[in-house]
PDB file of C-alpha atoms in Angstrom:
ATOM      1  CA  TYR A   1     -83.840   2.294  18.234  1.00 97.00           C
ATOM      2  CA  GLU A   2     -84.880   1.619  14.695  1.00 98.00           C
ATOM      3  CA  TYR A   3     -86.114   3.818  11.913  1.00 98.00           C
ATOM      4  CA  THR A   4     -87.927   3.146   8.682  1.00 98.00           C
ATOM      5  CA  ALA A   5     -86.862   5.006   5.561  1.00 98.00           C
ATOM      6  CA  GLU A   6     -89.067   4.850   2.492  1.00 97.00           C
ATOM      7  CA  SER A   7     -88.889   5.802  -1.136  1.00 94.00           C
ATOM      8  CA  SER A   8     -90.657   5.255  -4.434  1.00 93.00           C
ATOM      9  CA  SER A   9     -90.305   5.700  -8.156  1.00 91.00           C
ATOM     10  CA  TRP A  10     -92.660   7.022 -10.793  1.00 90.00           C
ATOM     11  CA  VAL A  11     -92.233   3.749 -12.723  1.00 87.00           C
ATOM     12  CA  GLY A  12     -94.394   1.896 -10.193  1.00 88.00           C
ATOM     13  CA  LEU A  13     -92.155   0.844  -7.315  1.00 89.00           C
ATOM     14  CA  ALA A  14     -92.068   1.643  -3.616  1.00 91.00           C
ATOM     15  CA  TRP A  15     -89.771   0.256  -0.937  1.00 94.00           C
ATOM     16  CA  GLN A  16     -88.684   0.643   2.635  1.00 97.00           C
ATOM     17  CA  THR A  17     -85.539   0.061   4.648  1.00 97.00           C
ATOM     18  CA  VAL A  18     -85.542  -0.569   8.381  1.00 98.00           C
ATOM     19  CA  ILE A  19     -82.276   0.308  10.139  1.00 98.00           C
ATOM     20  CA  THR A  20     -81.721  -1.059  13.646  1.00 98.00           C
ATOM     21  CA  VAL A  21     -79.203   0.717  15.881  1.00 98.00           C
ATOM     22  CA  ASN A  22     -77.888  -0.596  19.193  1.00 97.00           C
ATOM     23  CA  ASN A  23     -75.387   1.284  21.383  1.00 95.00           C
ATOM     24  CA  GLY A  24     -74.736   3.827  18.632  1.00 95.00           C
ATOM     25  CA  GLU A  25     -73.972   1.190  15.985  1.00 97.00           C
ATOM     26  CA  VAL A  26     -76.060  -0.141  13.092  1.00 97.00           C
ATOM     27  CA  VAL A  27     -76.673  -3.832  13.762  1.00 97.00           C
ATOM     28  CA  GLN A  28     -79.229  -4.655  11.058  1.00 98.00           C
ATOM     29  CA  ARG A  29     -80.606  -3.374   7.761  1.00 97.00           C
ATOM     30  CA  SER A  30     -83.729  -4.913   6.256  1.00 97.00           C
ATOM     31  CA  PHE A  31     -85.230  -4.029   2.897  1.00 95.00           C
ATOM     32  CA  LYS A  32     -88.455  -4.845   1.102  1.00 93.00           C
ATOM     33  CA  TYR A  33     -90.467  -3.660  -1.838  1.00 90.00           C
ATOM     34  CA  THR A  34     -93.831  -2.462  -0.564  1.00 91.00           C
ATOM     35  CA  TYR A  35     -95.348  -1.961  -4.018  1.00 89.00           C
ATOM     36  CA  ILE A  36     -94.589  -3.245  -7.503  1.00 85.00           C
ATOM     37  CA  ALA A  37     -96.894  -2.266 -10.349  1.00 85.00           C
ATOM     38  CA  ASN A  38     -98.558  -5.238 -12.040  1.00 82.00           C
ATOM     39  CA  GLU A  39     -96.834  -4.562 -15.342  1.00 79.00           C
ATOM     40  CA  LEU A  40     -93.429  -4.864 -13.620  1.00 78.00           C
ATOM     41  CA  LYS A  41     -94.065  -8.014 -11.578  1.00 75.00           C
ATOM     42  CA  GLU A  42     -93.381 -10.547 -14.345  1.00 75.00           C
ATOM     43  CA  ASN A  43     -89.962  -9.186 -15.209  1.00 70.00           C
ATOM     44  CA  PHE A  44     -88.875  -8.293 -11.705  1.00 67.00           C
ATOM     45  CA  GLY A  45     -85.773 -10.364 -11.052  1.00 64.00           C
ATOM     46  CA  GLU A  46     -84.382  -8.543  -8.016  1.00 61.00           C
ATOM     47  CA  GLU A  47     -84.640  -9.872  -4.495  1.00 73.00           C
ATOM     48  CA  LEU A  48     -87.922  -8.534  -3.173  1.00 83.00           C
ATOM     49  CA  GLU A  49     -86.941  -8.643   0.487  1.00 89.00           C
ATOM     50  CA  TRP A  50     -83.716  -9.227   2.434  1.00 93.00           C
ATOM     51  CA  VAL A  51     -82.015  -8.711   5.800  1.00 95.00           C
ATOM     52  CA  GLU A  52     -78.379  -7.888   6.518  1.00 96.00           C
ATOM     53  CA  ASN A  53     -77.006  -8.432  10.007  1.00 96.00           C
ATOM     54  CA  LYS A  54     -74.071  -6.471  11.427  1.00 95.00           C
ATOM     55  CA  GLU A  55     -71.432  -8.620   9.710  1.00 95.00           C
ATOM     56  CA  GLU A  56     -73.274  -8.457   6.353  1.00 94.00           C
ATOM     57  CA  LEU A  57     -73.999  -4.715   6.147  1.00 95.00           C
ATOM     58  CA  ASN A  58     -73.686  -3.300   2.615  1.00 92.00           C
ATOM     59  CA  THR A  59     -73.506  -6.714   0.940  1.00 92.00           C
ATOM     60  CA  HIS A  60     -76.586  -5.901  -1.156  1.00 90.00           C
ATOM     61  CA  LYS A  61     -75.236  -3.468  -3.739  1.00 85.00           C
ATOM     62  CA  ASN A  62     -77.100  -1.312  -6.261  1.00 81.00           C
ATOM     63  CA  THR A  63     -80.469  -1.473  -4.542  1.00 84.00           C
ATOM     64  CA  GLY A  64     -82.819   1.274  -3.433  1.00 86.00           C
ATOM     65  CA  ALA A  65     -82.022   0.484   0.189  1.00 93.00           C
ATOM     66  CA  SER A  66     -81.051   3.342   2.469  1.00 95.00           C
ATOM     67  CA  ALA A  67     -77.462   3.369   3.670  1.00 95.00           C
ATOM     68  CA  PRO A  68     -76.949   1.839   7.122  1.00 97.00           C
ATOM     69  CA  LEU A  69     -76.545   5.107   9.017  1.00 97.00           C
ATOM     70  CA  THR A  70     -77.319   6.038  12.607  1.00 98.00           C
ATOM     71  CA  LEU A  71     -79.521   9.084  13.186  1.00 98.00           C
ATOM     72  CA  ASP A  72     -76.412  10.974  14.338  1.00 97.00           C
ATOM     73  CA  GLU A  73     -74.758  10.181  10.994  1.00 98.00           C
ATOM     74  CA  ILE A  74     -77.918  11.254   9.153  1.00 98.00           C
ATOM     75  CA  TYR A  75     -77.933  14.634  10.904  1.00 98.00           C
ATOM     76  CA  ILE A  76     -74.253  15.106  10.005  1.00 98.00           C
ATOM     77  CA  LYS A  77     -74.960  14.189   6.368  1.00 97.00           C
ATOM     78  CA  ALA A  78     -77.918  16.573   6.389  1.00 97.00           C
ATOM     79  CA  GLU A  79     -75.778  19.436   7.644  1.00 97.00           C
ATOM     80  CA  GLN A  80     -72.734  18.749   5.461  1.00 97.00           C
ATOM     81  CA  ASP A  81     -74.461  17.678   2.246  1.00 97.00           C
ATOM     82  CA  TRP A  82     -78.245  17.573   1.863  1.00 97.00           C
ATOM     83  CA  LEU A  83     -78.939  21.045   3.333  1.00 97.00           C
ATOM     84  CA  GLN A  84     -76.110  22.870   1.570  1.00 96.00           C
ATOM     85  CA  LYS A  85     -77.335  25.776  -0.522  1.00 94.00           C
ATOM     86  CA  ARG A  86     -77.070  24.907  -4.213  1.00 96.00           C
ATOM     87  CA  LYS A  87     -77.959  27.095  -7.140  1.00 96.00           C
ATOM     88  CA  GLY A  88     -80.734  25.510  -9.190  1.00 96.00           C
ATOM     89  CA  PHE A  89     -81.903  23.165  -6.430  1.00 97.00           C
ATOM     90  CA  THR A  90     -84.776  23.165  -3.930  1.00 95.00           C
ATOM     91  CA  THR A  91     -83.924  21.960  -0.433  1.00 96.00           C
ATOM     92  CA  TYR A  92     -86.343  20.218   1.949  1.00 96.00           C
ATOM     93  CA  PHE A  93     -86.286  19.570   5.687  1.00 97.00           C
ATOM     94  CA  GLU A  94     -89.117  18.296   7.886  1.00 97.00           C
ATOM     95  CA  ALA A  95     -89.147  17.038  11.485  1.00 97.00           C
ATOM     96  CA  LYS A  96     -92.430  15.157  11.821  1.00 96.00           C
ATOM     97  CA  ASN A  97     -91.152  12.256  13.955  1.00 97.00           C
ATOM     98  CA  ASP A  98     -91.859  13.881  17.333  1.00 95.00           C
ATOM     99  CA  GLY A  99     -89.455  16.667  16.397  1.00 96.00           C
ATOM    100  CA  LEU A 100     -86.864  14.369  14.825  1.00 97.00           C
ATOM    101  CA  ILE A 101     -85.933  14.346  11.147  1.00 97.00           C
ATOM    102  CA  SER A 102     -88.532  12.950   8.772  1.00 98.00           C
ATOM    103  CA  LEU A 103     -87.436  14.414   5.420  1.00 98.00           C
ATOM    104  CA  CYS A 104     -84.176  15.949   4.311  1.00 98.00           C
ATOM    105  CA  GLY A 105     -82.725  16.407   0.873  1.00 97.00           C
ATOM    106  CA  PHE A 106     -82.763  18.316  -2.363  1.00 97.00           C
ATOM    107  CA  ILE A 107     -84.187  18.201  -5.885  1.00 96.00           C
ATOM    108  CA  PRO A 108     -82.844  19.927  -8.995  1.00 96.00           C
ATOM    109  CA  GLU A 109     -85.229  22.558 -10.318  1.00 94.00           C
ATOM    110  CA  ASN A 110     -87.181  21.464 -13.404  1.00 91.00           C
ATOM    111  CA  CYS A 111     -86.615  17.774 -12.668  1.00 92.00           C
ATOM    112  CA  MET A 112     -89.760  15.730 -13.121  1.00 87.00           C
ATOM    113  CA  ASP A 113     -89.043  12.185 -11.938  1.00 88.00           C
ATOM    114  CA  ASP A 114     -86.949  10.428  -9.294  1.00 91.00           C
ATOM    115  CA  CYS A 115     -84.606  13.341  -8.613  1.00 93.00           C
ATOM    116  CA  PHE A 116     -84.658  13.507  -4.798  1.00 95.00           C
ATOM    117  CA  THR A 117     -81.301  13.088  -3.053  1.00 96.00           C
ATOM    118  CA  GLY A 118     -81.649  12.624   0.679  1.00 97.00           C
ATOM    119  CA  ILE A 119     -83.771  10.610   3.065  1.00 97.00           C
ATOM    120  CA  SER A 120     -87.429  10.215   3.987  1.00 97.00           C
ATOM    121  CA  ILE A 121     -87.977   8.650   7.410  1.00 98.00           C
ATOM    122  CA  LYS A 122     -91.465   7.307   7.984  1.00 97.00           C
ATOM    123  CA  GLN A 123     -91.011   6.463  11.658  1.00 97.00           C
ATOM    124  CA  ILE A 124     -88.491   6.207  14.477  1.00 98.00           C
ATOM    125  CA  GLU A 125     -89.049   3.724  17.295  1.00 97.00           C
ATOM    126  CA  ILE A 126     -87.303   3.256  20.599  1.00 95.00           C
ATOM    127  CA  LEU A 127     -86.574  -0.447  21.168  1.00 92.00           C
ATOM    128  CA  GLU A 128     -86.888  -1.921  24.645  1.00 81.00           C
TER     129      GLU A 128
END
């Protein structure tokens, strides 16, 4: 299967990460910016799109890319971290991918910009 995680920033960026899982193991992670505001394009020096195969996973550091996790690992992280009750935080969980996780994480109260910790999964596909 593969799933597409997406995120964005108030500064004018949006991106997505596609994680491919085969036999319970992440075998590929691909990343691309899906939107860059015009005022950022000139000075944007980061790689705009890249692919990591199994042997290269996590070689792109300090990017907005989602971690190369299986859905099982995401559900464990959701239970053990993202859905933990925290004072001063609002927690979110949605299952809009045919009953599977689509949004899970938390935001500190009174935070205005880019404060979400968790994952937003746009789609999950079964691969033939």
